[in-house]
Amino acid sequence: MNSFNHYSFGSQFLWVLEHAVGVTPTSPGYDTIRVAPLPPSSAVPIKAATVTIETQRGRIQSGWEITEAADGRRHLTLTVEIPPNVKAEVVVPGGGTHTVGSGTYTF
């Protein structure tokens, strides 16, 4: 193979963006977005994921990390950065839905 500019590679990134990290625009131009990550089960060894998207509105960043307590319970920390003049619906796995404006938030 001599090129990585192929649909199959783009579709893999799109899956990570929209599902693993969960960032999707809900209106044209990223005026509003939805952040709804789907972290893996405990059987999958991935413990963190982060993505940064540069849009015409500014930088959108979403990332999560899974830590395990001594008793085996897993804890998810989700951090999102929303640029000015953008509204976001943030769906925290097991923690409800939050509507936020610009800023950096940790759930």
PDB file of N, CA and C in Angstrom:
ATOM      1  N   MET A   1       0.850  -1.162   0.000  1.00  0.00           N
ATOM      2  CA  MET A   1       0.000   0.000   0.000  1.00  0.00           C
ATOM      3  C   MET A   1       0.901   1.232   0.000  1.00  0.00           C
ATOM      4  N   ASN A   2       0.512   2.221  -0.804  1.00  0.00           N
ATOM      5  CA  ASN A   2       1.320   3.424  -0.864  1.00  0.00           C
ATOM      6  C   ASN A   2       0.550   4.686  -0.499  1.00  0.00           C
ATOM      7  N   SER A   3      -0.686   4.549  -0.024  1.00  0.00           N
ATOM      8  CA  SER A   3      -1.464   5.730   0.355  1.00  0.00           C
ATOM      9  C   SER A   3      -2.361   5.419   1.543  1.00  0.00           C
ATOM     10  N   PHE A   4      -2.390   6.345   2.486  1.00  0.00           N
ATOM     11  CA  PHE A   4      -3.306   6.221   3.613  1.00  0.00           C
ATOM     12  C   PHE A   4      -4.532   7.102   3.408  1.00  0.00           C
ATOM     13  N   ASN A   5      -4.632   7.719   2.240  1.00  0.00           N
ATOM     14  CA  ASN A   5      -5.779   8.552   1.911  1.00  0.00           C
ATOM     15  C   ASN A   5      -6.852   7.680   1.257  1.00  0.00           C
ATOM     16  N   HIS A   6      -7.467   6.846   2.042  1.00  0.00           N
ATOM     17  CA  HIS A   6      -8.463   5.897   1.544  1.00  0.00           C
ATOM     18  C   HIS A   6      -9.660   5.910   2.486  1.00  0.00           C
ATOM     19  N   TYR A   7     -10.832   5.652   1.928  1.00  0.00           N
ATOM     20  CA  TYR A   7     -12.061   5.685   2.715  1.00  0.00           C
ATOM     21  C   TYR A   7     -11.984   4.804   3.960  1.00  0.00           C
ATOM     22  N   SER A   8     -11.373   3.646   3.856  1.00  0.00           N
ATOM     23  CA  SER A   8     -11.368   2.728   5.003  1.00  0.00           C
ATOM     24  C   SER A   8     -10.692   3.357   6.216  1.00  0.00           C
ATOM     25  N   PHE A   9      -9.654   4.151   6.010  1.00  0.00           N
ATOM     26  CA  PHE A   9      -9.005   4.798   7.145  1.00  0.00           C
ATOM     27  C   PHE A   9      -9.858   5.934   7.690  1.00  0.00           C
ATOM     28  N   GLY A  10     -10.518   6.682   6.817  1.00  0.00           N
ATOM     29  CA  GLY A  10     -11.404   7.759   7.253  1.00  0.00           C
ATOM     30  C   GLY A  10     -12.584   7.241   8.042  1.00  0.00           C
ATOM     31  N   SER A  11     -13.126   6.109   7.629  1.00  0.00           N
ATOM     32  CA  SER A  11     -14.286   5.562   8.333  1.00  0.00           C
ATOM     33  C   SER A  11     -13.904   5.080   9.733  1.00  0.00           C
ATOM     34  N   GLN A  12     -12.685   4.592   9.894  1.00  0.00           N
ATOM     35  CA  GLN A  12     -12.240   4.183  11.226  1.00  0.00           C
ATOM     36  C   GLN A  12     -12.133   5.381  12.153  1.00  0.00           C
ATOM     37  N   PHE A  13     -11.587   6.489  11.638  1.00  0.00           N
ATOM     38  CA  PHE A  13     -11.492   7.694  12.462  1.00  0.00           C
ATOM     39  C   PHE A  13     -12.879   8.216  12.805  1.00  0.00           C
ATOM     40  N   LEU A  14     -13.791   8.182  11.842  1.00  0.00           N
ATOM     41  CA  LEU A  14     -15.149   8.650  12.094  1.00  0.00           C
ATOM     42  C   LEU A  14     -15.800   7.830  13.205  1.00  0.00           C
ATOM     43  N   TRP A  15     -15.569   6.521  13.228  1.00  0.00           N
ATOM     44  CA  TRP A  15     -16.125   5.677  14.287  1.00  0.00           C
ATOM     45  C   TRP A  15     -15.553   6.089  15.644  1.00  0.00           C
ATOM     46  N   VAL A  16     -14.254   6.311  15.723  1.00  0.00           N
ATOM     47  CA  VAL A  16     -13.641   6.731  16.984  1.00  0.00           C
ATOM     48  C   VAL A  16     -14.227   8.066  17.420  1.00  0.00           C
ATOM     49  N   LEU A  17     -14.340   8.998  16.471  1.00  0.00           N
ATOM     50  CA  LEU A  17     -14.849  10.334  16.775  1.00  0.00           C
ATOM     51  C   LEU A  17     -16.287  10.292  17.275  1.00  0.00           C
ATOM     52  N   GLU A  18     -17.157   9.575  16.573  1.00  0.00           N
ATOM     53  CA  GLU A  18     -18.584   9.604  16.905  1.00  0.00           C
ATOM     54  C   GLU A  18     -18.998   8.602  17.971  1.00  0.00           C
ATOM     55  N   HIS A  19     -18.250   7.533  18.144  1.00  0.00           N
ATOM     56  CA  HIS A  19     -18.682   6.499  19.090  1.00  0.00           C
ATOM     57  C   HIS A  19     -17.756   6.379  20.304  1.00  0.00           C
ATOM     58  N   ALA A  20     -16.491   6.131  20.085  1.00  0.00           N
ATOM     59  CA  ALA A  20     -15.587   5.932  21.218  1.00  0.00           C
ATOM     60  C   ALA A  20     -15.467   7.199  22.058  1.00  0.00           C
ATOM     61  N   VAL A  21     -15.277   8.349  21.401  1.00  0.00           N
ATOM     62  CA  VAL A  21     -15.170   9.612  22.121  1.00  0.00           C
ATOM     63  C   VAL A  21     -16.497  10.359  22.099  1.00  0.00           C
ATOM     64  N   GLY A  22     -17.318  10.114  21.096  1.00  0.00           N
ATOM     65  CA  GLY A  22     -18.708  10.543  21.096  1.00  0.00           C
ATOM     66  C   GLY A  22     -19.032  11.960  20.684  1.00  0.00           C
ATOM     67  N   VAL A  23     -18.225  12.593  19.847  1.00  0.00           N
ATOM     68  CA  VAL A  23     -18.502  13.971  19.431  1.00  0.00           C
ATOM     69  C   VAL A  23     -19.221  13.967  18.087  1.00  0.00           C
ATOM     70  N   THR A  24     -20.422  14.546  18.054  1.00  0.00           N
ATOM     71  CA  THR A  24     -21.162  14.683  16.799  1.00  0.00           C
ATOM     72  C   THR A  24     -21.810  16.065  16.744  1.00  0.00           C
ATOM     73  N   PRO A  25     -21.757  16.709  15.568  1.00  0.00           N
ATOM     74  CA  PRO A  25     -22.463  17.985  15.433  1.00  0.00           C
ATOM     75  C   PRO A  25     -23.964  17.726  15.352  1.00  0.00           C
ATOM     76  N   THR A  26     -24.752  18.589  15.979  1.00  0.00           N
ATOM     77  CA  THR A  26     -26.210  18.442  15.909  1.00  0.00           C
ATOM     78  C   THR A  26     -26.842  19.587  15.124  1.00  0.00           C
ATOM     79  N   SER A  27     -25.992  20.478  14.614  1.00  0.00           N
ATOM     80  CA  SER A  27     -26.449  21.544  13.715  1.00  0.00           C
ATOM     81  C   SER A  27     -25.278  21.918  12.812  1.00  0.00           C
ATOM     82  N   PRO A  28     -25.564  22.532  11.679  1.00  0.00           N
ATOM     83  CA  PRO A  28     -24.492  22.907  10.753  1.00  0.00           C
ATOM     84  C   PRO A  28     -23.459  23.825  11.414  1.00  0.00           C
ATOM     85  N   GLY A  29     -22.203  23.619  11.041  1.00  0.00           N
ATOM     86  CA  GLY A  29     -21.139  24.481  11.535  1.00  0.00           C
ATOM     87  C   GLY A  29     -20.770  24.287  12.985  1.00  0.00           C
ATOM     88  N   TYR A  30     -21.177  23.191  13.586  1.00  0.00           N
ATOM     89  CA  TYR A  30     -20.878  22.905  14.989  1.00  0.00           C
ATOM     90  C   TYR A  30     -21.437  23.977  15.923  1.00  0.00           C
ATOM     91  N   ASP A  31     -22.583  24.588  15.559  1.00  0.00           N
ATOM     92  CA  ASP A  31     -23.247  25.532  16.473  1.00  0.00           C
ATOM     93  C   ASP A  31     -23.664  24.823  17.752  1.00  0.00           C
ATOM     94  N   THR A  32     -24.155  23.601  17.595  1.00  0.00           N
ATOM     95  CA  THR A  32     -24.504  22.747  18.731  1.00  0.00           C
ATOM     96  C   THR A  32     -23.900  21.381  18.483  1.00  0.00           C
ATOM     97  N   ILE A  33     -23.483  20.737  19.569  1.00  0.00           N
ATOM     98  CA  ILE A  33     -22.875  19.418  19.446  1.00  0.00           C
ATOM     99  C   ILE A  33     -23.441  18.496  20.517  1.00  0.00           C
ATOM    100  N   ARG A  34     -23.187  17.234  20.326  1.00  0.00           N
ATOM    101  CA  ARG A  34     -23.542  16.220  21.326  1.00  0.00           C
ATOM    102  C   ARG A  34     -22.277  15.449  21.636  1.00  0.00           C
ATOM    103  N   VAL A  35     -21.998  15.269  22.902  1.00  0.00           N
ATOM    104  CA  VAL A  35     -20.861  14.471  23.350  1.00  0.00           C
ATOM    105  C   VAL A  35     -21.439  13.299  24.129  1.00  0.00           C
ATOM    106  N   ALA A  36     -21.328  12.114  23.556  1.00  0.00           N
ATOM    107  CA  ALA A  36     -21.900  10.917  24.184  1.00  0.00           C
ATOM    108  C   ALA A  36     -20.950   9.741  23.956  1.00  0.00           C
ATOM    109  N   PRO A  37     -19.876   9.671  24.736  1.00  0.00           N
ATOM    110  CA  PRO A  37     -18.898   8.604  24.522  1.00  0.00           C
ATOM    111  C   PRO A  37     -19.436   7.231  24.918  1.00  0.00           C
ATOM    112  N   LEU A  38     -18.886   6.227  24.282  1.00  0.00           N
ATOM    113  CA  LEU A  38     -19.218   4.837  24.595  1.00  0.00           C
ATOM    114  C   LEU A  38     -17.940   4.107  24.984  1.00  0.00           C
ATOM    115  N   PRO A  39     -17.496   4.266  26.230  1.00  0.00           N
ATOM    116  CA  PRO A  39     -16.271   3.581  26.645  1.00  0.00           C
ATOM    117  C   PRO A  39     -16.467   2.073  26.628  1.00  0.00           C
ATOM    118  N   PRO A  40     -15.385   1.336  26.424  1.00  0.00           N
ATOM    119  CA  PRO A  40     -15.502  -0.117  26.297  1.00  0.00           C
ATOM    120  C   PRO A  40     -15.786  -0.811  27.624  1.00  0.00           C
ATOM    121  N   SER A  41     -16.160  -2.066  27.517  1.00  0.00           N
ATOM    122  CA  SER A  41     -16.372  -2.891  28.713  1.00  0.00           C
ATOM    123  C   SER A  41     -15.025  -3.204  29.349  1.00  0.00           C
ATOM    124  N   SER A  42     -15.064  -3.811  30.503  1.00  0.00           N
ATOM    125  CA  SER A  42     -13.824  -4.133  31.214  1.00  0.00           C
ATOM    126  C   SER A  42     -12.993  -5.180  30.485  1.00  0.00           C
ATOM    127  N   ALA A  43     -13.582  -5.884  29.520  1.00  0.00           N
ATOM    128  CA  ALA A  43     -12.844  -6.899  28.775  1.00  0.00           C
ATOM    129  C   ALA A  43     -11.884  -6.294  27.756  1.00  0.00           C
ATOM    130  N   VAL A  44     -12.096  -5.042  27.412  1.00  0.00           N
ATOM    131  CA  VAL A  44     -11.248  -4.363  26.424  1.00  0.00           C
ATOM    132  C   VAL A  44     -10.195  -3.545  27.171  1.00  0.00           C
ATOM    133  N   PRO A  45      -8.928  -3.678  26.807  1.00  0.00           N
ATOM    134  CA  PRO A  45      -7.873  -3.021  27.594  1.00  0.00           C
ATOM    135  C   PRO A  45      -7.687  -1.525  27.336  1.00  0.00           C
ATOM    136  N   ILE A  46      -8.593  -0.868  26.636  1.00  0.00           N
ATOM    137  CA  ILE A  46      -8.463   0.568  26.402  1.00  0.00           C
ATOM    138  C   ILE A  46      -8.929   1.306  27.657  1.00  0.00           C
ATOM    139  N   LYS A  47      -8.069   2.153  28.196  1.00  0.00           N
ATOM    140  CA  LYS A  47      -8.376   2.855  29.448  1.00  0.00           C
ATOM    141  C   LYS A  47      -8.607   4.347  29.260  1.00  0.00           C
ATOM    142  N   ALA A  48      -8.336   4.882  28.054  1.00  0.00           N
ATOM    143  CA  ALA A  48      -8.514   6.312  27.835  1.00  0.00           C
ATOM    144  C   ALA A  48      -8.621   6.612  26.347  1.00  0.00           C
ATOM    145  N   ALA A  49      -9.300   7.704  26.036  1.00  0.00           N
ATOM    146  CA  ALA A  49      -9.390   8.192  24.658  1.00  0.00           C
ATOM    147  C   ALA A  49      -9.620   9.693  24.696  1.00  0.00           C
ATOM    148  N   THR A  50      -9.000  10.400  23.766  1.00  0.00           N
ATOM    149  CA  THR A  50      -9.151  11.848  23.675  1.00  0.00           C
ATOM    150  C   THR A  50      -9.122  12.246  22.213  1.00  0.00           C
ATOM    151  N   VAL A  51      -9.924  13.239  21.867  1.00  0.00           N
ATOM    152  CA  VAL A  51      -9.903  13.786  20.510  1.00  0.00           C
ATOM    153  C   VAL A  51     -10.011  15.304  20.600  1.00  0.00           C
ATOM    154  N   THR A  52      -9.330  15.974  19.670  1.00  0.00           N
ATOM    155  CA  THR A  52      -9.420  17.419  19.539  1.00  0.00           C
ATOM    156  C   THR A  52      -9.835  17.717  18.107  1.00  0.00           C
ATOM    157  N   ILE A  53     -10.868  18.538  17.957  1.00  0.00           N
ATOM    158  CA  ILE A  53     -11.369  18.899  16.633  1.00  0.00           C
ATOM    159  C   ILE A  53     -11.273  20.413  16.499  1.00  0.00           C
ATOM    160  N   GLU A  54     -10.603  20.877  15.469  1.00  0.00           N
ATOM    161  CA  GLU A  54     -10.537  22.305  15.187  1.00  0.00           C
ATOM    162  C   GLU A  54     -11.686  22.636  14.244  1.00  0.00           C
ATOM    163  N   THR A  55     -12.618  23.467  14.690  1.00  0.00           N
ATOM    164  CA  THR A  55     -13.763  23.869  13.871  1.00  0.00           C
ATOM    165  C   THR A  55     -13.694  25.374  13.632  1.00  0.00           C
ATOM    166  N   GLN A  56     -14.564  25.879  12.777  1.00  0.00           N
ATOM    167  CA  GLN A  56     -14.602  27.325  12.551  1.00  0.00           C
ATOM    168  C   GLN A  56     -15.042  28.071  13.805  1.00  0.00           C
ATOM    169  N   ARG A  57     -15.641  27.387  14.757  1.00  0.00           N
ATOM    170  CA  ARG A  57     -16.061  28.000  16.023  1.00  0.00           C
ATOM    171  C   ARG A  57     -14.961  27.946  17.084  1.00  0.00           C
ATOM    172  N   GLY A  58     -13.959  27.112  16.856  1.00  0.00           N
ATOM    173  CA  GLY A  58     -12.885  26.950  17.831  1.00  0.00           C
ATOM    174  C   GLY A  58     -12.645  25.481  18.117  1.00  0.00           C
ATOM    175  N   ARG A  59     -11.830  25.227  19.114  1.00  0.00           N
ATOM    176  CA  ARG A  59     -11.423  23.868  19.459  1.00  0.00           C
ATOM    177  C   ARG A  59     -12.476  23.174  20.312  1.00  0.00           C
ATOM    178  N   ILE A  60     -12.826  21.957  19.887  1.00  0.00           N
ATOM    179  CA  ILE A  60     -13.677  21.078  20.679  1.00  0.00           C
ATOM    180  C   ILE A  60     -12.796  19.924  21.117  1.00  0.00           C
ATOM    181  N   GLN A  61     -12.800  19.650  22.402  1.00  0.00           N
ATOM    182  CA  GLN A  61     -12.005  18.534  22.907  1.00  0.00           C
ATOM    183  C   GLN A  61     -12.872  17.679  23.808  1.00  0.00           C
ATOM    184  N   SER A  62     -12.742  16.380  23.650  1.00  0.00           N
ATOM    185  CA  SER A  62     -13.465  15.431  24.484  1.00  0.00           C
ATOM    186  C   SER A  62     -12.524  14.287  24.817  1.00  0.00           C
ATOM    187  N   GLY A  63     -12.533  13.889  26.067  1.00  0.00           N
ATOM    188  CA  GLY A  63     -11.687  12.769  26.465  1.00  0.00           C
ATOM    189  C   GLY A  63     -12.214  12.104  27.718  1.00  0.00           C
ATOM    190  N   TRP A  64     -11.941  10.834  27.834  1.00  0.00           N
ATOM    191  CA  TRP A  64     -12.343  10.103  29.031  1.00  0.00           C
ATOM    192  C   TRP A  64     -11.206   9.202  29.478  1.00  0.00           C
ATOM    193  N   GLU A  65     -11.247   8.863  30.766  1.00  0.00           N
ATOM    194  CA  GLU A  65     -10.269   7.951  31.341  1.00  0.00           C
ATOM    195  C   GLU A  65     -10.981   7.044  32.335  1.00  0.00           C
ATOM    196  N   ILE A  66     -10.629   5.789  32.298  1.00  0.00           N
ATOM    197  CA  ILE A  66     -11.194   4.811  33.235  1.00  0.00           C
ATOM    198  C   ILE A  66     -10.120   4.432  34.234  1.00  0.00           C
ATOM    199  N   THR A  67     -10.451   4.557  35.515  1.00  0.00           N
ATOM    200  CA  THR A  67      -9.544   4.106  36.571  1.00  0.00           C
ATOM    201  C   THR A  67     -10.260   3.018  37.366  1.00  0.00           C
ATOM    202  N   GLU A  68      -9.475   2.132  37.949  1.00  0.00           N
ATOM    203  CA  GLU A  68     -10.050   1.044  38.740  1.00  0.00           C
ATOM    204  C   GLU A  68      -9.645   1.192  40.191  1.00  0.00           C
ATOM    205  N   ALA A  69     -10.620   1.057  41.062  1.00  0.00           N
ATOM    206  CA  ALA A  69     -10.374   1.111  42.495  1.00  0.00           C
ATOM    207  C   ALA A  69      -9.832  -0.237  42.963  1.00  0.00           C
ATOM    208  N   ALA A  70      -9.342  -0.261  44.183  1.00  0.00           N
ATOM    209  CA  ALA A  70      -8.789  -1.492  44.746  1.00  0.00           C
ATOM    210  C   ALA A  70      -9.827  -2.605  44.808  1.00  0.00           C
ATOM    211  N   ASP A  71     -11.104  -2.223  44.946  1.00  0.00           N
ATOM    212  CA  ASP A  71     -12.156  -3.236  45.025  1.00  0.00           C
ATOM    213  C   ASP A  71     -12.636  -3.692  43.641  1.00  0.00           C
ATOM    214  N   GLY A  72     -12.003  -3.187  42.569  1.00  0.00           N
ATOM    215  CA  GLY A  72     -12.358  -3.610  41.225  1.00  0.00           C
ATOM    216  C   GLY A  72     -13.390  -2.754  40.518  1.00  0.00           C
ATOM    217  N   ARG A  73     -13.966  -1.793  41.234  1.00  0.00           N
ATOM    218  CA  ARG A  73     -14.956  -0.918  40.589  1.00  0.00           C
ATOM    219  C   ARG A  73     -14.253   0.035  39.639  1.00  0.00           C
ATOM    220  N   ARG A  74     -14.917   0.299  38.528  1.00  0.00           N
ATOM    221  CA  ARG A  74     -14.368   1.203  37.512  1.00  0.00           C
ATOM    222  C   ARG A  74     -15.002   2.577  37.650  1.00  0.00           C
ATOM    223  N   HIS A  75     -14.187   3.605  37.461  1.00  0.00           N
ATOM    224  CA  HIS A  75     -14.662   4.995  37.541  1.00  0.00           C
ATOM    225  C   HIS A  75     -14.293   5.698  36.243  1.00  0.00           C
ATOM    226  N   LEU A  76     -15.278   6.346  35.624  1.00  0.00           N
ATOM    227  CA  LEU A  76     -15.063   7.074  34.382  1.00  0.00           C
ATOM    228  C   LEU A  76     -14.994   8.567  34.669  1.00  0.00           C
ATOM    229  N   THR A  77     -13.968   9.225  34.158  1.00  0.00           N
ATOM    230  CA  THR A  77     -13.854  10.677  34.229  1.00  0.00           C
ATOM    231  C   THR A  77     -13.922  11.197  32.799  1.00  0.00           C
ATOM    232  N   LEU A  78     -14.887  12.063  32.536  1.00  0.00           N
ATOM    233  CA  LEU A  78     -15.088  12.640  31.211  1.00  0.00           C
ATOM    234  C   LEU A  78     -14.790  14.127  31.285  1.00  0.00           C
ATOM    235  N   THR A  79     -13.932  14.614  30.379  1.00  0.00           N
ATOM    236  CA  THR A  79     -13.605  16.029  30.316  1.00  0.00           C
ATOM    237  C   THR A  79     -13.917  16.541  28.919  1.00  0.00           C
ATOM    238  N   VAL A  80     -14.630  17.656  28.829  1.00  0.00           N
ATOM    239  CA  VAL A  80     -14.966  18.257  27.539  1.00  0.00           C
ATOM    240  C   VAL A  80     -14.590  19.733  27.554  1.00  0.00           C
ATOM    241  N   GLU A  81     -14.160  20.215  26.404  1.00  0.00           N
ATOM    242  CA  GLU A  81     -13.863  21.629  26.215  1.00  0.00           C
ATOM    243  C   GLU A  81     -14.730  22.114  25.063  1.00  0.00           C
ATOM    244  N   ILE A  82     -15.549  23.116  25.334  1.00  0.00           N
ATOM    245  CA  ILE A  82     -16.497  23.643  24.354  1.00  0.00           C
ATOM    246  C   ILE A  82     -16.079  25.074  24.012  1.00  0.00           C
ATOM    247  N   PRO A  83     -15.976  25.406  22.719  1.00  0.00           N
ATOM    248  CA  PRO A  83     -15.555  26.760  22.348  1.00  0.00           C
ATOM    249  C   PRO A  83     -16.657  27.798  22.563  1.00  0.00           C
ATOM    250  N   PRO A  84     -16.310  29.083  22.488  1.00  0.00           N
ATOM    251  CA  PRO A  84     -17.304  30.148  22.666  1.00  0.00           C
ATOM    252  C   PRO A  84     -18.451  30.038  21.661  1.00  0.00           C
ATOM    253  N   ASN A  85     -19.630  30.412  22.112  1.00  0.00           N
ATOM    254  CA  ASN A  85     -20.843  30.454  21.280  1.00  0.00           C
ATOM    255  C   ASN A  85     -21.290  29.093  20.769  1.00  0.00           C
ATOM    256  N   VAL A  86     -20.926  28.039  21.468  1.00  0.00           N
ATOM    257  CA  VAL A  86     -21.361  26.685  21.117  1.00  0.00           C
ATOM    258  C   VAL A  86     -22.065  26.095  22.326  1.00  0.00           C
ATOM    259  N   LYS A  87     -23.167  25.427  22.097  1.00  0.00           N
ATOM    260  CA  LYS A  87     -23.895  24.706  23.149  1.00  0.00           C
ATOM    261  C   LYS A  87     -23.650  23.217  22.950  1.00  0.00           C
ATOM    262  N   ALA A  88     -23.559  22.498  24.048  1.00  0.00           N
ATOM    263  CA  ALA A  88     -23.311  21.063  23.972  1.00  0.00           C
ATOM    264  C   ALA A  88     -24.241  20.298  24.897  1.00  0.00           C
ATOM    265  N   GLU A  89     -24.707  19.180  24.399  1.00  0.00           N
ATOM    266  CA  GLU A  89     -25.421  18.211  25.221  1.00  0.00           C
ATOM    267  C   GLU A  89     -24.403  17.125  25.541  1.00  0.00           C
ATOM    268  N   VAL A  90     -24.092  16.960  26.811  1.00  0.00           N
ATOM    269  CA  VAL A  90     -23.091  15.983  27.236  1.00  0.00           C
ATOM    270  C   VAL A  90     -23.807  14.835  27.927  1.00  0.00           C
ATOM    271  N   VAL A  91     -23.644  13.645  27.377  1.00  0.00           N
ATOM    272  CA  VAL A  91     -24.250  12.443  27.944  1.00  0.00           C
ATOM    273  C   VAL A  91     -23.143  11.648  28.626  1.00  0.00           C
ATOM    274  N   VAL A  92     -23.193  11.597  29.940  1.00  0.00           N
ATOM    275  CA  VAL A  92     -22.187  10.883  30.719  1.00  0.00           C
ATOM    276  C   VAL A  92     -22.681   9.458  30.928  1.00  0.00           C
ATOM    277  N   PRO A  93     -21.923   8.460  30.494  1.00  0.00           N
ATOM    278  CA  PRO A  93     -22.360   7.078  30.700  1.00  0.00           C
ATOM    279  C   PRO A  93     -22.630   6.809  32.185  1.00  0.00           C
ATOM    280  N   GLY A  94     -23.859   6.459  32.488  1.00  0.00           N
ATOM    281  CA  GLY A  94     -24.252   6.179  33.861  1.00  0.00           C
ATOM    282  C   GLY A  94     -24.389   7.419  34.734  1.00  0.00           C
ATOM    283  N   GLY A  95     -24.343   8.630  34.132  1.00  0.00           N
ATOM    284  CA  GLY A  95     -24.355   9.831  34.948  1.00  0.00           C
ATOM    285  C   GLY A  95     -25.274  10.936  34.477  1.00  0.00           C
ATOM    286  N   GLY A  96     -26.165  10.644  33.545  1.00  0.00           N
ATOM    287  CA  GLY A  96     -27.137  11.642  33.133  1.00  0.00           C
ATOM    288  C   GLY A  96     -26.689  12.496  31.962  1.00  0.00           C
ATOM    289  N   THR A  97     -27.561  13.448  31.623  1.00  0.00           N
ATOM    290  CA  THR A  97     -27.333  14.349  30.497  1.00  0.00           C
ATOM    291  C   THR A  97     -27.256  15.780  31.011  1.00  0.00           C
ATOM    292  N   HIS A  98     -26.289  16.533  30.483  1.00  0.00           N
ATOM    293  CA  HIS A  98     -26.066  17.905  30.910  1.00  0.00           C
ATOM    294  C   HIS A  98     -26.000  18.799  29.677  1.00  0.00           C
ATOM    295  N   THR A  99     -26.624  19.978  29.733  1.00  0.00           N
ATOM    296  CA  THR A  99     -26.509  20.962  28.665  1.00  0.00           C
ATOM    297  C   THR A  99     -25.563  22.049  29.160  1.00  0.00           C
ATOM    298  N   VAL A 100     -24.500  22.296  28.385  1.00  0.00           N
ATOM    299  CA  VAL A 100     -23.469  23.247  28.810  1.00  0.00           C
ATOM    300  C   VAL A 100     -23.151  24.216  27.678  1.00  0.00           C
ATOM    301  N   GLY A 101     -22.602  25.355  28.039  1.00  0.00           N
ATOM    302  CA  GLY A 101     -22.109  26.335  27.092  1.00  0.00           C
ATOM    303  C   GLY A 101     -20.596  26.245  26.996  1.00  0.00           C
ATOM    304  N   SER A 102     -19.972  27.319  26.555  1.00  0.00           N
ATOM    305  CA  SER A 102     -18.525  27.295  26.377  1.00  0.00           C
ATOM    306  C   SER A 102     -17.815  27.124  27.722  1.00  0.00           C
ATOM    307  N   GLY A 103     -16.642  26.484  27.662  1.00  0.00           N
ATOM    308  CA  GLY A 103     -15.844  26.255  28.860  1.00  0.00           C
ATOM    309  C   GLY A 103     -15.312  24.839  28.893  1.00  0.00           C
ATOM    310  N   THR A 104     -14.646  24.518  29.982  1.00  0.00           N
ATOM    311  CA  THR A 104     -14.091  23.183  30.195  1.00  0.00           C
ATOM    312  C   THR A 104     -14.829  22.557  31.382  1.00  0.00           C
ATOM    313  N   TYR A 105     -15.290  21.342  31.192  1.00  0.00           N
ATOM    314  CA  TYR A 105     -16.104  20.655  32.205  1.00  0.00           C
ATOM    315  C   TYR A 105     -15.554  19.259  32.449  1.00  0.00           C
ATOM    316  N   THR A 106     -15.624  18.830  33.701  1.00  0.00           N
ATOM    317  CA  THR A 106     -15.243  17.472  34.068  1.00  0.00           C
ATOM    318  C   THR A 106     -16.414  16.821  34.777  1.00  0.00           C
ATOM    319  N   PHE A 107     -16.753  15.628  34.332  1.00  0.00           N
ATOM    320  CA  PHE A 107     -17.867  14.865  34.905  1.00  0.00           C
ATOM    321  C   PHE A 107     -17.353  13.546  35.436  1.00  0.00           C
TER     322      PHE A 107
END
